[in-house]
Coordinates of C-alpha atoms in Angstrom, one line a residue:
X1057 CA 14.6 -38.6 76.4
X1058 CA 11.3 -39.9 77.6
X1059 CA 11.2 -41.9 80.9
X1060 CA 11.2 -45.6 81.0
X1061 CA 7.9 -47.4 80.5
X1062 CA 6.8 -49.5 83.5
X1063 CA 3.7 -51.7 83.6
X1064 CA 2.1 -52.3 87.0
X1065 CA -0.1 -55.3 87.4
X1066 CA -2.1 -55.5 90.7
X1067 CA -5.7 -56.2 91.6
X1068 CA -5.5 -53.8 94.5
X1069 CA -6.4 -50.2 93.5
X1070 CA -4.6 -48.6 96.4
X1071 CA -1.4 -50.5 95.5
X1072 CA -1.6 -49.6 91.8
X1073 CA -2.2 -45.9 92.8
X1074 CA 0.7 -45.8 95.2
X1075 CA 3.2 -47.4 92.9
X1076 CA 2.0 -45.3 89.9
X1077 CA 2.5 -42.1 91.9
X1078 CA 5.9 -43.1 93.2
X1079 CA 7.2 -44.1 89.7
X1080 CA 5.7 -41.1 87.9
X1081 CA 7.5 -38.8 90.4
X1082 CA 10.7 -40.6 89.6
X1083 CA 10.4 -39.8 85.9
X1084 CA 8.9 -43.1 84.6
X1085 CA 6.0 -43.4 82.1
X1086 CA 3.5 -45.7 84.0
X1087 CA 0.8 -48.0 82.7
X1088 CA -1.4 -50.1 85.0
X1089 CA -3.5 -53.2 84.8
X1090 CA -6.0 -54.5 87.3
X1091 CA -5.6 -58.2 86.5
X1092 CA -3.0 -60.6 85.0
X1093 CA -5.0 -61.0 81.9
X1094 CA -5.3 -57.3 81.3
X1095 CA -1.6 -56.9 82.0
X1096 CA -0.5 -59.4 79.4
X1097 CA -2.8 -57.9 76.8
X1098 CA -1.3 -54.4 77.5
X1099 CA 2.2 -55.9 77.3
X1100 CA 1.5 -57.5 74.0
X1101 CA 0.2 -54.2 72.6
X1102 CA 3.1 -52.1 73.8
X1103 CA 6.1 -53.9 75.2
X1104 CA 7.2 -52.0 78.3
X1105 CA 10.7 -51.7 79.6
X1106 CA 9.8 -53.3 83.0
X1107 CA 6.9 -55.0 84.6
X1108 CA 6.0 -55.0 88.3
X1109 CA 3.4 -57.6 89.3
X1110 CA 1.7 -58.8 92.4
X1111 CA 2.1 -62.5 93.2
X1112 CA -1.5 -63.4 94.2
X1113 CA -4.3 -62.3 91.9
X1114 CA -7.5 -63.8 90.7
X1115 CA -7.8 -65.4 87.2
X1116 CA -4.1 -65.7 86.6
X1117 CA -1.2 -65.4 89.1
X1118 CA 1.9 -63.3 89.0
X1119 CA 3.8 -66.4 88.1
X1120 CA 1.7 -66.7 85.0
X1121 CA 2.3 -63.0 84.2
X1122 CA 6.0 -63.6 84.6
X1123 CA 5.9 -66.6 82.2
X1124 CA 3.9 -64.6 79.6
X1125 CA 6.2 -61.6 79.7
X1126 CA 9.3 -63.8 79.3
X1127 CA 7.7 -65.6 76.4
X1128 CA 7.0 -62.4 74.6
X1129 CA 10.2 -60.5 75.5
X1130 CA 12.8 -62.5 77.5
X1131 CA 15.0 -59.4 78.3
X1132 CA 12.3 -57.3 80.0
X1133 CA 12.8 -57.4 83.9
X1134 CA 9.9 -58.5 86.0
X1135 CA 9.7 -57.5 89.7
X1136 CA 7.4 -59.6 91.9
X1137 CA 5.4 -58.1 94.9
X1138 CA 4.8 -60.7 97.6
X1139 CA 3.4 -61.1 101.1
X1140 CA 5.6 -62.7 103.7
X1141 CA 3.5 -65.9 103.5
X1142 CA 4.3 -66.4 99.8
X1143 CA 8.0 -65.7 100.0
X1144 CA 8.8 -69.3 98.9
X1145 CA 6.8 -68.6 95.7
X1146 CA 8.9 -65.4 95.2
X1147 CA 12.1 -67.4 95.4
X1148 CA 10.6 -69.8 92.9
X1149 CA 9.8 -66.8 90.6
X1150 CA 13.5 -65.8 90.8
X1151 CA 14.4 -69.2 89.4
X1152 CA 11.9 -68.7 86.6
X1153 CA 13.6 -65.4 85.6
X1154 CA 12.1 -62.7 87.8
X1155 CA 14.5 -59.8 88.4
X1156 CA 13.7 -59.4 92.1
X1157 CA 10.9 -59.5 94.6
X1158 CA 9.6 -56.9 97.1
X1159 CA 8.2 -58.0 100.4
X1160 CA 5.0 -56.3 101.6
X1161 CA 4.9 -53.8 103.3
X1162 CA 7.8 -52.2 101.5
X1163 CA 9.4 -48.7 101.5
X1164 CA 10.3 -46.4 98.6
X1165 CA 13.9 -47.4 99.2
X1166 CA 13.1 -51.1 98.7
X1167 CA 11.3 -50.3 95.5
X1168 CA 14.2 -48.1 94.2
X1169 CA 16.7 -50.9 95.1
X1170 CA 14.7 -53.5 93.1
X1171 CA 14.5 -51.1 90.1
X1172 CA 18.2 -50.4 90.2
X1173 CA 18.9 -54.1 90.3
X1174 CA 16.6 -54.6 87.3
X1175 CA 18.3 -52.0 85.2
X1176 CA 21.8 -53.3 86.1
X1177 CA 20.7 -56.8 85.0
X1178 CA 19.9 -55.4 81.6
X1179 CA 23.2 -53.5 81.4
X1180 CA 25.2 -56.5 82.4
X1181 CA 23.8 -58.4 79.5
X1182 CA 24.8 -55.6 77.1
X1183 CA 21.3 -55.3 75.8
X1184 CA 18.3 -53.0 76.2
X1185 CA 14.8 -52.7 74.9
X1186 CA 14.7 -52.1 71.2
X1187 CA 12.5 -49.0 71.5
X1188 CA 14.6 -47.1 74.0
X1189 CA 18.4 -47.2 74.4
X1190 CA 18.2 -45.7 77.9
X1191 CA 17.9 -48.4 80.6
X1192 CA 18.4 -46.5 83.8
X1193 CA 15.8 -44.7 85.9
X1194 CA 16.1 -41.1 87.1
X1195 CA 18.2 -41.2 90.2
X1196 CA 17.7 -39.2 93.3
X1197 CA 20.2 -36.4 93.5
X1198 CA 21.3 -33.7 96.0
X1199 CA 21.5 -30.7 93.7
X1200 CA 23.4 -27.8 95.2
X1201 CA 26.1 -25.2 94.6
X1202 CA 25.7 -23.8 98.1
X1203 CA 28.9 -24.0 100.2
X1204 CA 27.1 -24.8 103.5
X1205 CA 25.0 -27.6 102.1
X1206 CA 28.1 -28.8 100.2
X1207 CA 29.9 -29.0 103.5
X1208 CA 27.1 -31.1 105.0
X1209 CA 27.0 -33.5 102.0
X1210 CA 30.8 -33.9 102.3
X1211 CA 30.5 -34.6 106.0
X1212 CA 27.7 -37.2 105.3
X1213 CA 29.9 -38.9 102.8
X1214 CA 32.8 -39.0 105.1
X1215 CA 30.8 -40.7 107.9
X1216 CA 28.9 -43.0 105.5
X1217 CA 31.4 -45.9 105.7
X1218 CA 31.1 -46.1 109.5
X1219 CA 28.2 -47.6 111.4
X1220 CA 27.6 -44.5 113.4
X1221 CA 24.1 -43.4 114.1
X1222 CA 23.2 -40.1 112.4
X1223 CA 20.6 -37.5 113.3
X1224 CA 19.5 -35.2 110.5
X1225 CA 17.6 -32.0 111.5
X1226 CA 15.9 -29.4 109.4
X1227 CA 12.5 -28.0 108.4
X1228 CA 10.0 -30.1 106.4
X1229 CA 10.8 -30.3 102.7
X1230 CA 14.6 -29.6 103.0
X1231 CA 15.7 -33.0 101.9
X1232 CA 16.4 -34.8 105.1
X1233 CA 15.4 -38.2 103.7
X1234 CA 17.4 -37.6 100.6
X1235 CA 20.5 -37.0 102.6
X1236 CA 19.8 -40.2 104.6
X1237 CA 19.5 -42.2 101.4
X1238 CA 22.7 -40.6 100.2
X1239 CA 24.5 -41.9 103.3
X1240 CA 23.2 -45.4 102.7
X1241 CA 24.3 -45.3 99.0
X1242 CA 27.8 -44.3 100.0
X1243 CA 28.1 -46.9 102.8
X1244 CA 29.2 -50.5 102.8
X1245 CA 25.6 -51.3 103.3
X1246 CA 24.4 -50.0 99.9
X1247 CA 23.8 -53.6 98.8
X1248 CA 21.5 -54.2 101.8
X1249 CA 18.0 -53.0 102.4
X1250 CA 17.1 -49.3 102.9
X1251 CA 13.9 -49.2 105.0
X1252 CA 12.2 -45.9 105.7
X1253 CA 9.7 -45.6 108.6
X1254 CA 7.4 -42.6 109.1
X1255 CA 7.2 -42.5 112.8
X1256 CA 4.3 -40.0 112.6
X1257 CA 2.2 -42.4 110.7
X1258 CA 2.8 -45.5 112.9
X1259 CA -0.6 -46.5 114.4
X1260 CA -0.2 -46.3 118.1
X1261 CA -1.7 -49.8 118.8
X1262 CA 0.5 -51.4 116.1
X1263 CA 3.7 -49.3 116.3
X1264 CA 5.7 -51.9 118.3
X1265 CA 4.7 -54.7 115.9
X1266 CA 5.5 -52.5 112.8
X1267 CA 9.0 -51.8 114.1
X1268 CA 9.9 -55.1 115.8
X1269 CA 7.5 -57.6 114.2
X1270 CA 5.2 -60.2 115.9
X1271 CA 4.7 -63.9 116.2
X1272 CA 1.6 -65.7 114.9
X1273 CA -1.2 -65.4 117.5
X1274 CA 0.5 -62.6 119.4
X1275 CA -2.7 -60.6 119.3
X1276 CA -6.1 -60.6 117.5
X1277 CA -5.5 -60.4 113.8
X1278 CA -1.9 -61.7 113.9
X1279 CA -2.6 -64.7 111.6
X1280 CA 1.0 -65.1 110.4
X1281 CA 4.4 -64.4 111.8
X1282 CA 5.6 -61.0 110.5
X1283 CA 9.1 -59.5 110.6
X1284 CA 9.3 -55.9 111.6
X1285 CA 11.1 -53.0 110.0
X1286 CA 14.3 -53.6 111.9
X1287 CA 14.5 -57.2 110.6
X1288 CA 13.8 -56.1 107.1
X1289 CA 16.7 -53.6 107.4
X1290 CA 19.1 -56.2 108.7
X1291 CA 22.6 -55.6 107.2
X1292 CA 21.2 -52.4 105.7
X1293 CA 19.9 -49.0 106.9
X1294 CA 16.8 -48.1 108.7
X1295 CA 15.5 -44.5 108.5
X1296 CA 13.3 -43.3 111.5
X1297 CA 11.7 -40.3 109.9
X1298 CA 10.3 -37.6 112.2
X1299 CA 11.5 -39.5 115.3
X1300 CA 10.1 -36.8 117.6
X1301 CA 6.6 -38.3 116.9
X1302 CA 7.4 -41.7 118.4
X1303 CA 5.4 -42.5 121.6
X1304 CA 7.5 -42.4 124.8
X1305 CA 6.9 -46.1 125.6
X1306 CA 8.2 -47.1 122.2
X1307 CA 11.2 -44.8 122.6
X1308 CA 12.3 -46.9 125.6
X1309 CA 12.2 -50.1 123.5
X1310 CA 14.0 -48.4 120.6
X1311 CA 16.8 -47.3 123.1
X1312 CA 17.2 -50.9 124.1
X1313 CA 17.4 -52.1 120.5
X1314 CA 20.1 -49.6 119.8
X1315 CA 22.1 -50.5 123.0
X1316 CA 21.8 -54.2 122.8
X1317 CA 21.6 -54.6 119.0
X1318 CA 18.7 -56.9 119.3
X1319 CA 14.9 -56.7 119.2
X1320 CA 12.0 -58.6 120.7
X1321 CA 9.1 -59.5 118.5
X1322 CA 5.6 -59.0 120.0
X1323 CA 4.7 -62.4 121.5
X1324 CA 8.3 -63.7 120.9
X1325 CA 10.2 -65.9 123.4
X1326 CA 13.7 -64.8 122.6
X1327 CA 15.6 -61.7 121.4
X1328 CA 16.6 -61.5 117.7
X1329 CA 20.0 -60.0 116.9
X1330 CA 19.9 -57.1 114.4
X1331 CA 22.6 -55.3 112.4
X1332 CA 21.0 -52.2 111.0
X1333 CA 22.5 -48.7 110.7
X1334 CA 20.1 -46.2 112.2
X1335 CA 19.5 -42.7 110.7
X1336 CA 16.9 -40.5 112.4
X1337 CA 15.3 -37.2 111.2
X1338 CA 13.4 -34.5 113.0
X1339 CA 11.9 -31.2 111.9
X1340 CA 11.8 -29.9 115.5
X1341 CA 14.6 -29.2 118.0
X1342 CA 15.0 -32.4 119.9
X1343 CA 16.8 -30.7 122.7
X1344 CA 13.7 -28.6 123.2
X1345 CA 11.6 -31.7 123.1
X1346 CA 13.8 -33.3 125.8
X1347 CA 13.4 -30.1 127.9
X1348 CA 9.6 -30.3 127.5
X1349 CA 9.6 -34.0 128.5
X1350 CA 8.3 -35.3 125.2
X1351 CA 11.5 -37.0 124.1
X1352 CA 13.9 -39.2 126.2
X1353 CA 17.2 -37.6 126.9
X1354 CA 19.1 -40.9 126.8
X1355 CA 17.7 -41.7 123.4
X1356 CA 18.6 -38.2 122.1
X1357 CA 22.2 -38.7 123.0
X1358 CA 22.2 -42.2 121.4
X1359 CA 20.9 -40.8 118.2
X1360 CA 22.9 -37.6 118.1
X1361 CA 26.2 -39.2 117.4
X1362 CA 26.6 -37.5 114.0
X1363 CA 24.3 -34.4 113.9
X1364 CA 23.6 -33.0 110.4
X1365 CA 21.4 -29.9 109.8
X1366 CA 19.8 -29.3 106.4
X1367 CA 19.5 -25.5 105.6
X1368 CA 16.1 -24.2 104.4
X1369 CA 15.8 -23.1 100.8
X1370 CA 15.6 -19.4 101.7
X1371 CA 19.2 -19.7 103.0
X1372 CA 20.5 -21.2 99.8
X1373 CA 18.6 -19.3 97.1
X1374 CA 21.5 -19.7 94.7
X1375 CA 20.2 -23.3 94.3
X1376 CA 16.8 -22.2 93.1
X1377 CA 17.7 -21.9 89.4
X1378 CA 19.6 -25.2 89.5
X1379 CA 16.7 -27.0 91.1
X1380 CA 14.1 -25.4 88.8
X1381 CA 16.0 -26.6 85.7
X1382 CA 16.3 -30.1 87.2
X1383 CA 12.6 -30.5 88.1
X1384 CA 11.4 -28.9 84.9
X1385 CA 13.4 -31.4 82.8
X1386 CA 12.2 -34.3 84.9
X1387 CA 8.5 -33.5 84.9
X1388 CA 8.4 -32.3 81.4
X1389 CA 9.8 -35.6 80.3
X1390 CA 7.5 -37.6 82.6
X1391 CA 4.4 -35.8 81.2
X1392 CA 5.5 -35.8 77.6
X1393 CA 6.0 -32.0 77.4
X1394 CA 8.6 -30.0 75.6
X1395 CA 9.0 -27.3 78.3
X1396 CA 12.8 -27.0 78.6
X1397 CA 13.4 -23.2 78.8
X1398 CA 13.0 -20.8 81.7
X1399 CA 12.2 -17.2 81.2
X1400 CA 14.3 -14.7 83.1
X1401 CA 11.3 -13.1 84.8
X1402 CA 10.4 -16.6 86.0
X1403 CA 13.7 -17.0 87.7
X1404 CA 13.4 -13.5 89.2
X1405 CA 10.0 -14.4 90.7
X1406 CA 11.2 -17.8 92.0
X1407 CA 14.1 -16.1 93.7
X1408 CA 11.9 -13.6 95.5
X1409 CA 9.4 -16.2 96.8
X1410 CA 9.5 -17.3 100.4
X1411 CA 9.4 -21.1 99.9
X1412 CA 8.1 -22.0 103.4
X1413 CA 7.8 -25.6 102.2
X1414 CA 11.4 -25.6 101.0
X1415 CA 12.6 -27.8 98.1
X1416 CA 9.4 -29.9 98.3
X1417 CA 7.3 -26.9 97.7
X1418 CA 9.5 -25.8 94.8
X1419 CA 9.3 -29.3 93.3
X1420 CA 5.5 -29.4 93.5
X1421 CA 5.3 -25.9 91.9
X1422 CA 7.4 -26.9 89.0
X1423 CA 5.6 -30.3 88.6
X1424 CA 2.3 -28.4 88.4
X1425 CA 3.7 -25.9 85.9
X1426 CA 5.0 -28.7 83.7
X1427 CA 1.6 -30.4 83.7
X1428 CA -0.6 -27.3 83.2
X1429 CA 1.7 -25.0 81.2
X1430 CA 1.9 -24.8 77.4
X1431 CA 4.8 -24.1 75.1
X1432 CA 8.5 -24.7 75.5
X1433 CA 9.2 -21.9 78.1
X1434 CA 8.4 -21.8 81.8
X1435 CA 6.6 -18.4 82.4
X1436 CA 5.6 -16.7 85.6
X1437 CA 1.9 -17.4 84.8
X1438 CA 2.5 -21.1 84.9
X1439 CA 3.7 -21.0 88.6
X1440 CA 0.4 -20.2 90.3
X1441 CA 2.3 -18.8 93.3
X1442 CA 0.5 -17.4 96.3
X1443 CA 1.0 -13.7 97.1
X1444 CA 4.2 -13.5 99.2
X1445 CA 3.6 -12.6 102.8
X1446 CA 6.2 -9.9 102.6
X1447 CA 3.8 -7.8 100.5
X1448 CA 1.3 -7.9 103.4
X1449 CA 3.8 -6.7 106.0
X1450 CA 5.2 -3.2 106.3
X1451 CA 7.2 -2.2 103.3
X1452 CA 10.7 -0.8 103.5
X1453 CA 10.2 3.0 102.9
X1454 CA 12.1 3.2 99.6
X1455 CA 11.2 6.4 97.8
X1456 CA 12.1 9.8 96.6
X1457 CA 14.2 11.8 99.1
X1458 CA 16.1 8.8 100.5
X1459 CA 19.8 8.4 99.8
X1460 CA 21.3 5.1 98.7
X1461 CA 23.1 4.9 102.0
X1462 CA 19.8 5.4 103.9
X1463 CA 18.1 2.7 101.8
X1464 CA 21.0 0.3 102.3
X1465 CA 20.8 0.9 106.1
X1466 CA 17.0 0.3 106.2
X1467 CA 17.4 -2.9 104.1
X1468 CA 20.1 -4.3 106.4
X1469 CA 18.1 -3.5 109.6
X1470 CA 14.9 -5.1 108.2
X1471 CA 16.7 -8.2 107.1
X1472 CA 18.3 -8.7 110.5
X1473 CA 14.9 -8.3 112.1
X1474 CA 13.4 -10.9 109.7
X1475 CA 16.1 -13.5 110.7
X1476 CA 15.7 -12.6 114.4
X1477 CA 19.2 -11.2 114.8
X1478 CA 21.1 -14.0 113.1
X1479 CA 23.8 -12.0 111.3
X1480 CA 25.2 -15.0 109.4
X1481 CA 21.8 -15.7 107.8
X1482 CA 21.3 -12.0 107.2
X1483 CA 24.6 -11.7 105.4
X1484 CA 23.8 -14.7 103.2
X1485 CA 20.4 -13.3 102.3
X1486 CA 21.9 -9.9 101.5
X1487 CA 24.7 -11.4 99.4
X1488 CA 27.5 -9.8 101.5
X1489 CA 30.2 -11.2 103.8
X1490 CA 29.7 -11.3 107.5
X1491 CA 32.7 -9.0 107.8
X1492 CA 31.0 -6.4 105.5
X1493 CA 27.8 -6.7 107.5
X1494 CA 29.7 -6.1 110.8
X1495 CA 31.4 -3.0 109.3
X1496 CA 28.1 -1.6 108.1
X1497 CA 26.5 -2.0 111.5
X1498 CA 29.5 -0.4 113.2
X1499 CA 29.1 2.6 110.8
X1500 CA 25.5 2.9 111.7
X1501 CA 26.2 3.0 115.4
X1502 CA 28.8 5.7 114.9
X1503 CA 26.5 7.6 112.5
X1504 CA 23.0 7.1 114.0
X1505 CA 20.0 7.8 111.7
X1506 CA 17.7 10.7 112.0
X1507 CA 14.2 10.2 113.4
X1508 CA 12.0 8.1 111.2
X1509 CA 14.5 5.3 110.8
X1510 CA 14.8 2.1 112.9
X1511 CA 17.7 2.1 115.3
X1512 CA 20.3 -0.7 115.0

């Protein structure tokens, strides 16, 4: 099944590019137009499943695009993009048949929510586009058969209905934001906004305004009153991604917002109550950051109510075949390819790879393979993987003259060294139980190796 066809109409190249990239990664077939006139011409030629259009454009406005689309095909949803100053127009557009509107600047969560609402509106009418019976987008999923990650997902779902603040830790690319969105979807706030804030990308001179908003005239360039991310997330969820990157002065104001459940706009005269569930993520140890003085201790304890840690991909290698199959289907469909099979030698190579970038690196690798590869089977040559670092390090001396027991001993010792003595991780990598590992180590101590082998 090919992805849904979405037409993006916007005169700003950066916005077209950003939306196109986000939707393509979600499995949609994307077409773009740089003006309302071009958009209507493209829609007449090839009726798309959904249209996303900016409100203010030269020549003809988003309202006129909406009217034109509805005249040609009344059942096709139209999502409007609007700035805060034209929100009244957006409400008017809703009355004229728009499916939803997104307020600039918006997060990927807000976009997904608008898309989900659009597909539901089609389903509730019992109809769909004549060319494609499928009317729902590809959904974000947590794909795993790993018992540890399964336990974390179960814990996340159990705390989702509460308003408790959650702190999700883990290396980059492990899926921290995906788990945060999963909590939102399983909460009573799922009908509200999901606003993701990349704390590392907040411009230092505008960070407070971005989070808490500002009044008109509060500073040079503040031509209109603008709500901040916390206000946009009211009655919903706000994700503070990579919270460790937040400046110290802003950490103090965030702490107050959490404690008092209110924020102060820049240039404002009174506090504004907010009701937003807070989820924070970090790819570093925040306790260590507190110890170094780069993160407030009181804020850490405010955030660390429900701690969740995402395991790296190298500790759940059993998920690699599942994830590979999922990404291959997704990106083959998005790029109109027929690559649906995976060769055994490809799986073997993927399982041996280090995946320092975790699931994100695996996803990018499979996306690249789906785009560049030919045929219906994913082959090792399609992966373009870098040479694993393990090949550059000292090799375990497996060779003629060693017994199986000696090779097993060497493998276990090297694995424990690689994980810096963490026996639980070593057992998982070796595919044995922690009890078996302890027994082996006890045997090695009672029967020490001859010279030439590493001591345990």
